[in-house]
XYZ file of C-alpha atoms in Angstrom:
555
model
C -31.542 0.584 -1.427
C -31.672 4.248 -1.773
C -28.802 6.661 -1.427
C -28.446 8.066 2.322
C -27.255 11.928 2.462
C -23.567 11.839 1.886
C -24.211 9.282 -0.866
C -26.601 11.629 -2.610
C -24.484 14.631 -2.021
C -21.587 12.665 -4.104
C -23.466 11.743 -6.711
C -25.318 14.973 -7.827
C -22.244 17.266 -7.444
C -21.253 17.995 -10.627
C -19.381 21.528 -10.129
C -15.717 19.647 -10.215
C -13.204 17.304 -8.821
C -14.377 15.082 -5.893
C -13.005 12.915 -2.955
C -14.957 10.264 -1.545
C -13.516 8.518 1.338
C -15.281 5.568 1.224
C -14.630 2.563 4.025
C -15.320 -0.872 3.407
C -19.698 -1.351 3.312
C -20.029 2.018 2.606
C -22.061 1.711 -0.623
C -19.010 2.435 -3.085
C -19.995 0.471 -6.448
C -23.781 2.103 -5.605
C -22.477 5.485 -5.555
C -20.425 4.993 -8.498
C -23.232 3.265 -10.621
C -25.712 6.129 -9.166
C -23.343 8.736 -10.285
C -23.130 7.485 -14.334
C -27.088 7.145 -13.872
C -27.435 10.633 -12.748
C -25.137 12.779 -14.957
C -26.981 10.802 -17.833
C -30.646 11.687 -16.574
C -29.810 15.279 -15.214
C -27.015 16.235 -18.747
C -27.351 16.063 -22.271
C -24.311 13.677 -21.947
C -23.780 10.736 -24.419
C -22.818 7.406 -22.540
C -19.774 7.059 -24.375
C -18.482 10.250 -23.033
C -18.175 9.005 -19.344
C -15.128 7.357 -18.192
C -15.061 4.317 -14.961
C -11.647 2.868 -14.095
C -11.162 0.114 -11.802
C -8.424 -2.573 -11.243
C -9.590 -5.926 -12.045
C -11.716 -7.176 -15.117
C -14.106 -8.082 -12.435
C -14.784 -4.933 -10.958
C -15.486 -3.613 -14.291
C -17.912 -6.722 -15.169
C -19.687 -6.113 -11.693
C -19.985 -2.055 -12.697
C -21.328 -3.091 -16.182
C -24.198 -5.391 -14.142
C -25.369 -3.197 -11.946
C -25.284 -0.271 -14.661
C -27.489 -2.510 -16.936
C -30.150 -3.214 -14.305
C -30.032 0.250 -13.891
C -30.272 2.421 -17.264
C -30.139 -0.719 -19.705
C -28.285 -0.575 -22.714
C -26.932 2.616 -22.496
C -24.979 0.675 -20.271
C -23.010 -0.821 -22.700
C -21.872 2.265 -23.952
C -20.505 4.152 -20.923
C -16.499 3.803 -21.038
C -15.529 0.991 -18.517
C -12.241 0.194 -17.983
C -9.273 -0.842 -16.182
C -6.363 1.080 -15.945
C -3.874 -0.827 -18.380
C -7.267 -1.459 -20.899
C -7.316 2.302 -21.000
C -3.704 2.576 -21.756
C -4.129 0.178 -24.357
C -7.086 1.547 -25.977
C -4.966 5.261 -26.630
C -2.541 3.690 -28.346
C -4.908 1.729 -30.605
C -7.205 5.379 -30.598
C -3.296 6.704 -31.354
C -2.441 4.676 -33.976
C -5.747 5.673 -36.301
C -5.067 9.475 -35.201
C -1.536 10.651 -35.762
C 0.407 10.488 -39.199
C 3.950 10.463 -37.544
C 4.832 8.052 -34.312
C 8.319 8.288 -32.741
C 7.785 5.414 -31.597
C 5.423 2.243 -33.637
C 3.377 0.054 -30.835
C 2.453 -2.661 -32.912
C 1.865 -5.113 -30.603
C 1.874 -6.263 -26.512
C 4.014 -9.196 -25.777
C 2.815 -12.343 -23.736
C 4.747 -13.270 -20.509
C 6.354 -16.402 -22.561
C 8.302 -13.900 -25.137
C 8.902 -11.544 -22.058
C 10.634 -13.898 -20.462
C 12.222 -15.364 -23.551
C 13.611 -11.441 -24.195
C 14.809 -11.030 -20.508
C 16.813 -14.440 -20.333
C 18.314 -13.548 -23.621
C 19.944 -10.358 -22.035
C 20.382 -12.418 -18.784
C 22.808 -14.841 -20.612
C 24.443 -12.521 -22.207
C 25.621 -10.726 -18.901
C 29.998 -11.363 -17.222
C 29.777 -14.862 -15.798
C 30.496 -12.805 -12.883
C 27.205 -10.221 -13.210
C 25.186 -10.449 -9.655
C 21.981 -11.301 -11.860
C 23.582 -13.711 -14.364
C 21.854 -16.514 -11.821
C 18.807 -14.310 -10.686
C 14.966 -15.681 -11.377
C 13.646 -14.417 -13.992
C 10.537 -13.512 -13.041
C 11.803 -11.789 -10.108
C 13.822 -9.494 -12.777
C 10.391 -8.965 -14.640
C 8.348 -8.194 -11.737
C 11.018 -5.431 -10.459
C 10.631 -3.740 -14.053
C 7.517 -3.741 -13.764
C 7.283 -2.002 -10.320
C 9.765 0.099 -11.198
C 8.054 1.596 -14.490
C 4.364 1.730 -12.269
C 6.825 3.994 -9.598
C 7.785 6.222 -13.236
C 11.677 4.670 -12.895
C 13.724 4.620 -15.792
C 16.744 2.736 -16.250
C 18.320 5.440 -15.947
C 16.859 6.383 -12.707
C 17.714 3.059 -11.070
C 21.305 3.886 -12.379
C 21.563 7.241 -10.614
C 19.997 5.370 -7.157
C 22.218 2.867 -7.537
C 25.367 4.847 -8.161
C 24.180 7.081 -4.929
C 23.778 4.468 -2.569
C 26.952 2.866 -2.958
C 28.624 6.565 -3.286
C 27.155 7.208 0.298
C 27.570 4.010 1.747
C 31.361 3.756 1.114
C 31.632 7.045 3.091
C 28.607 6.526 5.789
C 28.917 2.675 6.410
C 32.811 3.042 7.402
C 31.630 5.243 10.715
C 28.432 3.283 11.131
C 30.008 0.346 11.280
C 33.117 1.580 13.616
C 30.548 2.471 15.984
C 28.942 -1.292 15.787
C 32.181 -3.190 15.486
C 32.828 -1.314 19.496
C 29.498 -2.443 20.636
C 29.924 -6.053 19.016
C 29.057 -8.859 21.724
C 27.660 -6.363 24.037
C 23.909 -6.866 25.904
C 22.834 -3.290 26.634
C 19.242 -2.044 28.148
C 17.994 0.360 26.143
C 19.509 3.407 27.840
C 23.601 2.210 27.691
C 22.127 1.035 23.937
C 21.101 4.713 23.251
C 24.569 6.463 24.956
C 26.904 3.996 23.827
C 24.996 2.897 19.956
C 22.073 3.941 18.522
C 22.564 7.694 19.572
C 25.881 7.872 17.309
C 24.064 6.671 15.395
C 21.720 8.654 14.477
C 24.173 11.628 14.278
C 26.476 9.782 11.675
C 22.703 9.480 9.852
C 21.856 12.800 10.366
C 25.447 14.232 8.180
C 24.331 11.955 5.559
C 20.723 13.168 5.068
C 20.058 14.767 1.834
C 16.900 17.694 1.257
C 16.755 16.685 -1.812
C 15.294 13.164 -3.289
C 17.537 11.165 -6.235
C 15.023 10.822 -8.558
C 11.798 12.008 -8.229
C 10.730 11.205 -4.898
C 12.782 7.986 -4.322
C 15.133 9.150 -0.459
C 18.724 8.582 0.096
C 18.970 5.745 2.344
C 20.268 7.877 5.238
C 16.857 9.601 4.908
C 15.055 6.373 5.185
C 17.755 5.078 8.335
C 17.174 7.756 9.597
C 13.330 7.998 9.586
C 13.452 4.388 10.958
C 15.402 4.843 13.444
C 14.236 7.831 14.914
C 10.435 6.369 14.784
C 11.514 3.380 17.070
C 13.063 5.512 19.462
C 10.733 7.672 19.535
C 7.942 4.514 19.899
C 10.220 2.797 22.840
C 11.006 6.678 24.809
C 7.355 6.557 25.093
C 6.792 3.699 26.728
C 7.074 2.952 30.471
C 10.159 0.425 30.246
C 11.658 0.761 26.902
C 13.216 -2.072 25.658
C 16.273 -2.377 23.214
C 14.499 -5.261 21.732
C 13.592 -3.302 18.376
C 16.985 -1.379 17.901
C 18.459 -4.735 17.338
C 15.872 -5.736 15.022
C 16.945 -2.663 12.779
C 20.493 -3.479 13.202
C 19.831 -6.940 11.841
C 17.234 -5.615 9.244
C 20.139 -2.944 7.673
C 23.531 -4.783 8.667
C 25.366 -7.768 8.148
C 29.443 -8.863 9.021
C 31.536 -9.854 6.134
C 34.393 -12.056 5.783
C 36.200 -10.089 8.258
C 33.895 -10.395 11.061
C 33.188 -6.530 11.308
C 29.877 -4.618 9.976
C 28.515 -3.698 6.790
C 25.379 -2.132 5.716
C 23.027 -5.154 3.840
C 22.795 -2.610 0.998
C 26.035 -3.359 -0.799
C 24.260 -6.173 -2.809
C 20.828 -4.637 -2.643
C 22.560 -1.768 -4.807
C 25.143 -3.920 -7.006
C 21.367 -5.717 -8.594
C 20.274 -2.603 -8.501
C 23.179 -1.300 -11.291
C 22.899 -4.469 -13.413
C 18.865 -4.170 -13.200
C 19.603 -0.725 -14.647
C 21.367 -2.535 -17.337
C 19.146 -5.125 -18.317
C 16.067 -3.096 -18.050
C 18.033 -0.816 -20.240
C 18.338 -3.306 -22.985
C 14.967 -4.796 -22.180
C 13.841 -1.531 -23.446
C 15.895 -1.299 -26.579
C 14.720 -4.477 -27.717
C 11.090 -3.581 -27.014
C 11.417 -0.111 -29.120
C 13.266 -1.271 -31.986
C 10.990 -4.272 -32.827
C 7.831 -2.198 -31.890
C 6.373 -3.618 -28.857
C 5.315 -2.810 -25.779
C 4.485 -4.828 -22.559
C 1.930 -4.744 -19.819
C 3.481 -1.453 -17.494
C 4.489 0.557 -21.339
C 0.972 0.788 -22.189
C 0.095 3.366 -19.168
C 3.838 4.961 -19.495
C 3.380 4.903 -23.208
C -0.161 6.513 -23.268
C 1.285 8.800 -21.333
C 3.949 10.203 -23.392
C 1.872 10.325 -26.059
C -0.483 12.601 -24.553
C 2.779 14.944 -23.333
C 3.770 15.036 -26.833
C 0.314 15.507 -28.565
C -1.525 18.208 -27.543
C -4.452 17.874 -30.078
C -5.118 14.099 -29.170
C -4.903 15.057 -25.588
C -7.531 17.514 -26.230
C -9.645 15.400 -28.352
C -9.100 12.504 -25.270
C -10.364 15.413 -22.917
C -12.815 16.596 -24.414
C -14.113 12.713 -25.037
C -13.671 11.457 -21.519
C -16.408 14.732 -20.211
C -17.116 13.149 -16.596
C -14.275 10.626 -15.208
C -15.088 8.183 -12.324
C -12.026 6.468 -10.273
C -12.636 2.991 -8.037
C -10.029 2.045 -5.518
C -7.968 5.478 -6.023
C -6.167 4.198 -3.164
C -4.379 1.450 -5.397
C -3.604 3.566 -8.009
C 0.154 3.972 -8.572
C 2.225 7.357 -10.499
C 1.705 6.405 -13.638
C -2.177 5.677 -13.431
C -2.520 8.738 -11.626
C -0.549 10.833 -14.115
C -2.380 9.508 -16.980
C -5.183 10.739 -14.868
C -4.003 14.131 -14.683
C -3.190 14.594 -18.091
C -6.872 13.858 -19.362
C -7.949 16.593 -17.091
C -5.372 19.208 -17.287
C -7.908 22.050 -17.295
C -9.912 24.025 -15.523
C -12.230 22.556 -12.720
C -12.562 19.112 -14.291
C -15.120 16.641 -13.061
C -13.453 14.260 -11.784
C -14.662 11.743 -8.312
C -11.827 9.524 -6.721
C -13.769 7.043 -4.401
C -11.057 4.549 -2.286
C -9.811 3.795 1.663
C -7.623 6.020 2.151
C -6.101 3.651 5.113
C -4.651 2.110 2.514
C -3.607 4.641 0.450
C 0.277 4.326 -0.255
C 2.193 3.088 -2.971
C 5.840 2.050 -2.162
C 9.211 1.523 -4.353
C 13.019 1.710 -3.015
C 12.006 4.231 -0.220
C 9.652 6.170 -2.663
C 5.955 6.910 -0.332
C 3.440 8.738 -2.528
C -0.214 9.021 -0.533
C -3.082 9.088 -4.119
C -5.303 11.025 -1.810
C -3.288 13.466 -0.435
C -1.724 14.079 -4.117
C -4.853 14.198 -5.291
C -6.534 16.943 -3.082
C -3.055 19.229 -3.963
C -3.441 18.436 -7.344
C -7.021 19.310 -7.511
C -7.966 20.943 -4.322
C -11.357 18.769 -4.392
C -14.068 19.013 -2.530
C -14.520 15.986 0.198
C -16.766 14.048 1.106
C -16.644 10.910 3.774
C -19.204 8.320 3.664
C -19.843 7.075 7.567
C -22.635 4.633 7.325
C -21.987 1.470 7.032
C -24.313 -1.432 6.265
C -21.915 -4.639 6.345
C -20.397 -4.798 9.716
C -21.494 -4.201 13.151
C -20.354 -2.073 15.670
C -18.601 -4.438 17.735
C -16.564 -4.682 13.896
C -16.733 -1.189 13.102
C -15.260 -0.236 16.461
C -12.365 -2.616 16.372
C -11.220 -1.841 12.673
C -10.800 1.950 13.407
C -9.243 0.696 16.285
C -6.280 -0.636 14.251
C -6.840 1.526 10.835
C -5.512 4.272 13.412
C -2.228 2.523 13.767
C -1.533 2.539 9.764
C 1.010 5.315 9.619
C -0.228 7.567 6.880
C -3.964 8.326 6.209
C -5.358 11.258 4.252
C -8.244 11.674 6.805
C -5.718 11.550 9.754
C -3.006 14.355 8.076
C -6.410 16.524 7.065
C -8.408 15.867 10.827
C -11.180 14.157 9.155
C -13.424 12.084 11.015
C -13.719 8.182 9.773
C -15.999 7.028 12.401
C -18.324 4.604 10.685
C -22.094 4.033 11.824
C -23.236 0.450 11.959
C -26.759 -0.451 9.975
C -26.445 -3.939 11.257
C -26.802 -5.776 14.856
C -24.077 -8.426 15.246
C -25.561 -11.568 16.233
C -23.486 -11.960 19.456
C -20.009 -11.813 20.719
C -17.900 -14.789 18.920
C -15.940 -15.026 22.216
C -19.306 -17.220 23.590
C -18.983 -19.335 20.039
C -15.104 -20.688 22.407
C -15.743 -22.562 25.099
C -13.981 -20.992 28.390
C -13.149 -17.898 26.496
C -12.878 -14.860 29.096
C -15.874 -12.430 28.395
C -13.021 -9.368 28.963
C -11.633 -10.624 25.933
C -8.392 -11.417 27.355
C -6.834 -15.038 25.887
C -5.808 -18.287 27.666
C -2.784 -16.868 28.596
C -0.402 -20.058 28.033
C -1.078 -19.511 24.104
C 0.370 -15.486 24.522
C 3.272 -16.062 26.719
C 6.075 -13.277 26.567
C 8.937 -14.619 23.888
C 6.277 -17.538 22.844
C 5.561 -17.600 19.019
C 2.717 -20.369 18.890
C -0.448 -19.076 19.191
C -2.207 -22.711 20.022
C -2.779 -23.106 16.594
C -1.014 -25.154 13.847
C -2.688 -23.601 10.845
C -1.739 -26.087 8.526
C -3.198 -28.964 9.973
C -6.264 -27.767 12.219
C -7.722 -24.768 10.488
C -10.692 -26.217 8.475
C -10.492 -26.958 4.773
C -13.571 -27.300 2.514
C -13.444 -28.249 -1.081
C -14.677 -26.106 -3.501
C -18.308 -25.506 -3.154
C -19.015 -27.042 -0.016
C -18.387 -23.664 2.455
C -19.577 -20.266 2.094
C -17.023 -18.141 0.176
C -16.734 -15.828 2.958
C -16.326 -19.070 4.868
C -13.347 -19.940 2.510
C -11.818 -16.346 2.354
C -11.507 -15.606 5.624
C -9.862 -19.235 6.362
C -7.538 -18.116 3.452
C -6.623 -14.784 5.742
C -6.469 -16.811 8.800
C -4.087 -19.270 7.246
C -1.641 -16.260 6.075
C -0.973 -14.654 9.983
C 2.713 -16.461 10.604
C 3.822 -14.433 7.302
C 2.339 -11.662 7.736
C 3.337 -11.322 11.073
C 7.225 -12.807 9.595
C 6.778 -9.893 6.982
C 5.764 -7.002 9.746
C 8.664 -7.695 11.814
C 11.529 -8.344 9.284
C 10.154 -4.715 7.043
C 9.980 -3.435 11.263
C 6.827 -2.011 9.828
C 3.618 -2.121 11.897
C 1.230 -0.682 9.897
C 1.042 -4.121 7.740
C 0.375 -5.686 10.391
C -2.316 -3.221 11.042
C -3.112 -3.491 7.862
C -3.769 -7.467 7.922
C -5.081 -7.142 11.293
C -8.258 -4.523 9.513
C -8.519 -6.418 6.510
C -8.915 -9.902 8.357
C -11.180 -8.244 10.710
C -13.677 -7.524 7.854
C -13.428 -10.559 5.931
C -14.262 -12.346 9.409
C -17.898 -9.603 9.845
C -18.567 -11.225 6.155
C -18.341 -14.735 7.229
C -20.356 -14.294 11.188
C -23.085 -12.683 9.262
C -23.448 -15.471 6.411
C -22.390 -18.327 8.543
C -23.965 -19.578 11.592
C -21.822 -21.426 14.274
C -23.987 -22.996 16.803
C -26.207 -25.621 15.335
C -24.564 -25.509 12.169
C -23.382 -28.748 10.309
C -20.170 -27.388 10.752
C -20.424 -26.472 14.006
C -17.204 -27.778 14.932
C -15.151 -26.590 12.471
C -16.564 -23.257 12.369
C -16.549 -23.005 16.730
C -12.582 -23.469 15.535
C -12.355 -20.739 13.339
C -13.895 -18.133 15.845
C -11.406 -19.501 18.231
C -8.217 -19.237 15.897
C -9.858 -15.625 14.620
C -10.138 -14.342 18.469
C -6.119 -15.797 18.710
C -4.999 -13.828 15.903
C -6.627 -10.936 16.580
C -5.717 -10.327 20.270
C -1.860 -11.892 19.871
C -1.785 -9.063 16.841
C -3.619 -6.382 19.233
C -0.674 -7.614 21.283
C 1.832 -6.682 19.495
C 0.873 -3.229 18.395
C 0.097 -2.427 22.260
C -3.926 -2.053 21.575
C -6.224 -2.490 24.375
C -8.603 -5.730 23.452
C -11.938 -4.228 22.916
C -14.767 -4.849 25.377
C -16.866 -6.856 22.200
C -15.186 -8.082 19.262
């Protein structure tokens, strides 16, 4: 297919950095493999001196295909990699470079000695350590996200030892002002005067300008933001409800053995201090014997390249044209490794991703990769708008809900995102349910106020096909259906609506995937299918629901 004219534009612009918002069937892997077929038609640059990076091993199989069909075996030779294989290949390009390390990588560890090294400094915690009993791999995964957010030990010490600092002093008056309310049922208005409203000013002495670490908030900063955005979401609303100040109240409070109120955080920070302590030692034992595991080869690459300054330029002046997939998943560390390999003047560098997805969380740390990006670099942007997977019944509805995720690059910088359909849909999938309303409103028995069943036990009616017998889009977007309870659980618990946004967008595309390769009517799984339109219209107008979006006229 060739390149339409924002396609085209991205891939011969060659005059420095580049943002490409790219939405889902928006031609992203094309662009990219254009772009490494262009610069080596239109340059006198060797293969080996442009650099891909995606996530998965896949992604960078699937870029190595489609590059082969298109320039053959120089294919082979253009530098294709995910992030961590990058980080690994420095320090092996390292380790044949310098003649002094201050630190010797010899070798990664597997997940079995991992876990072998973490339950040796587990056991050898008091009897009376919060962690001593903790999973293990729940300890190894928070590392892990933890060194991707750029956290020391040290850092998790200093937010640990703040938290509780500010909670002995803020959750005495918090919870004075709870403990008075205790056993009361107030409308939202007595709830405001007589709760919430103190509140918020308690919160408000407590807020600090200034981050921890880095950009990880004191927890009054992130109360406080919570708070305020579900007031100011219920004051704007016809008959507010008190509904979702309880929620936070029983999201960030607890009673202890006294019966009165206490912030949930006490233990949340205690793990936090001994995860300080074991990660601590985790890391001794990893630099002494010379290893390094999965997250150290990014963080490890990158101090290298801070210390080095003539393998950084020999990196930079290697890596000539760089070329990012998914920027939106990228998290500090694989963006800083980023930045470092072009630390000079007007670099070319393209960062294609969603940026509706765009945010990387830890401990109340928000970083938006686009929006970082464009300060970093102040890029030129482009945004691709034509779409040639979904329809515009699809395209419609999944702007519909993008534009309730809370933080979006395009939204911050007033860029429009509206996506033009290539594609006809078929027909509406409401006429696939018998006696579904054509206005797209449900049977309203299954969406009663306060009722949690949608008419739907997931479990045991949504179809299941062994492997090979359904259409993967068939399978995957059973897979999403089958996950709605949870994330809906997840959404209400975190009082965060964007993920269910979020779920509500993703499941809407996987479900354009599966109409288009899967017929319903007259298909030997008619039945099954005619059930998987009905629980897909369910979800998606009970989650529509929820986030107070009008049901579109076509879905």
């Amino acid at each position: 297919m060739p390149l339409n004219k924002l396609q085209k534009e991205a891939v011969e612009y060659l005059s420095g950095p580049l943002l490409v918002i790219a939405g889902p069937g928006t031609g992203k892997t094309q662009l990219l493999s254009s772009k490494v077929e262009y610069i080596l038609k239109n340059t006198d640059t060797n293969p080996e001196n442009i650099l891909c990076l995606t996530f998965t091993e896949s992604g960078a199989q699937n870029m190595r295909d489609r590059l082969s069909s298109m320039i053959g075996r120089a294919a082979a030779k253009v530098q294709i990699h995910t992030y961590h294989a990058l980080g690994s290949d420095i320090l092996v390009q390292y380790r044949n470079y310098a003649t002094e390390f201050v630190r010797v990588l010899d070798s990664p560890i597997d997940e079995i000695l991992q876990y072998k090294i973490i339950k040796e400094i587990q056991d050898e915690l008091p009897a009376t350590d919060i962690l001593r009993g903790d999973s293990i791999a729940d300890i190894i995964d928070t590392i892990a996200s933890a060194k991707s957010a750029r956290l020391t030990s040290a850092d998790l010490e200093k937010i640990a030892d703040s938290n509780m600092e500010a909670t002995q002093e803020m959750g005495a008056e918090l919870s004075e002002i709870l403990n008075q309310a205790s056993g009361k049922s107030l409308r939202f208005p007595a709830a405001m005067e007589q709760v919430y409203g103190p509140i918020l000013e308690v919160l408000a002495k407590y807020v600090s300008k200034e981050p921890i670490v880095k950009n990880v908030e004191s927890e009054a900063n992130v109360y406080l933001f919570e708070l305020n955005q579900i007031v100011a979401e219920e004051e704007a609303k016809e008959r507010p409800s008190s509904s979702p100040l309880s929620r936070w109240k029983d999201k960030r409070f607890e009673k202890d053995e006294n019966g009165d109120y206490r912030l949930k955080n006490v233990v949340a920070n205690k793990k936090l201090k001994s995860l300080a302590f074991v990660m601590k030692k985790y890391d001794e034992y990893l630099e002494k014997e010379g290893l390094f595991d999965f997250s150290d080869m990014i963080e490890e690459a990158i101090n290298i390249l801070k210390r080095d300054n003539g393998f950084l330029a020999t990196l930079s002046e290697r890596y000539q044209y760089i070329l990012l997939d998914e920027f939106q998943d990228t998290n500090p560390s694989q963006a800083e490794l980023i930045y470092l390999l072009t630390n000079y003047e007007n670099p070319v560098v393209m960062a294609v991703g969603d940026d509706d997805q765009a945010i990387f969380e830890f401990q109340g740390a928000n970083a938006s990769n686009f929006v970082d990006f464009q300060n970093h670099y102040n890029a030129k942007v482009i945004v691709l708008k034509e779409n040639y997977r979904s329809t515009a019944e699809i395209l419609k509805f999944s702007r519909c809900v993008a534009d309730q995720l809370e933080s979006s690059f395009a939204k911050a910088q007033g860029i429009d995102k509206n996506l033009v359909a290539h594609r006809q849909q078929a027909g509406d999938p409401r006429r696939a349910v018998e006696g579904w309303p054509e206005n797209g409103v449900p049977p309203e028995e299954a969406f009663s106020e306060g009722k949690s069943s949608l008419g739907v036990n997931f479990r045991d009616r949504t179809p299941k096909h062994p492997c090979g017998t359904s259409h993967f889009a068939e399978l995957n977007l059973i897979k999403k259906l089958s996950s709605y309870e949870s994330a809906l659980a997840e959404a209400t618990n975190d009082l965060a609506p964007h993920k269910l946004a979020t779920y509500l967008y993703e499941t809407a595309q996987e479900f354009s995937r599966f109409y288009e390769n899967c017929p319903v009517a007259g298909s030997e799984n008619e039945a099954e299918r005619r059930l998987i339109v009905e629980t897909y219209l369910k979800i998606i107008t009970h989650g529509l629901n929820i986030l107070g979006i009008a049901v579109p006229e076509r879905m």
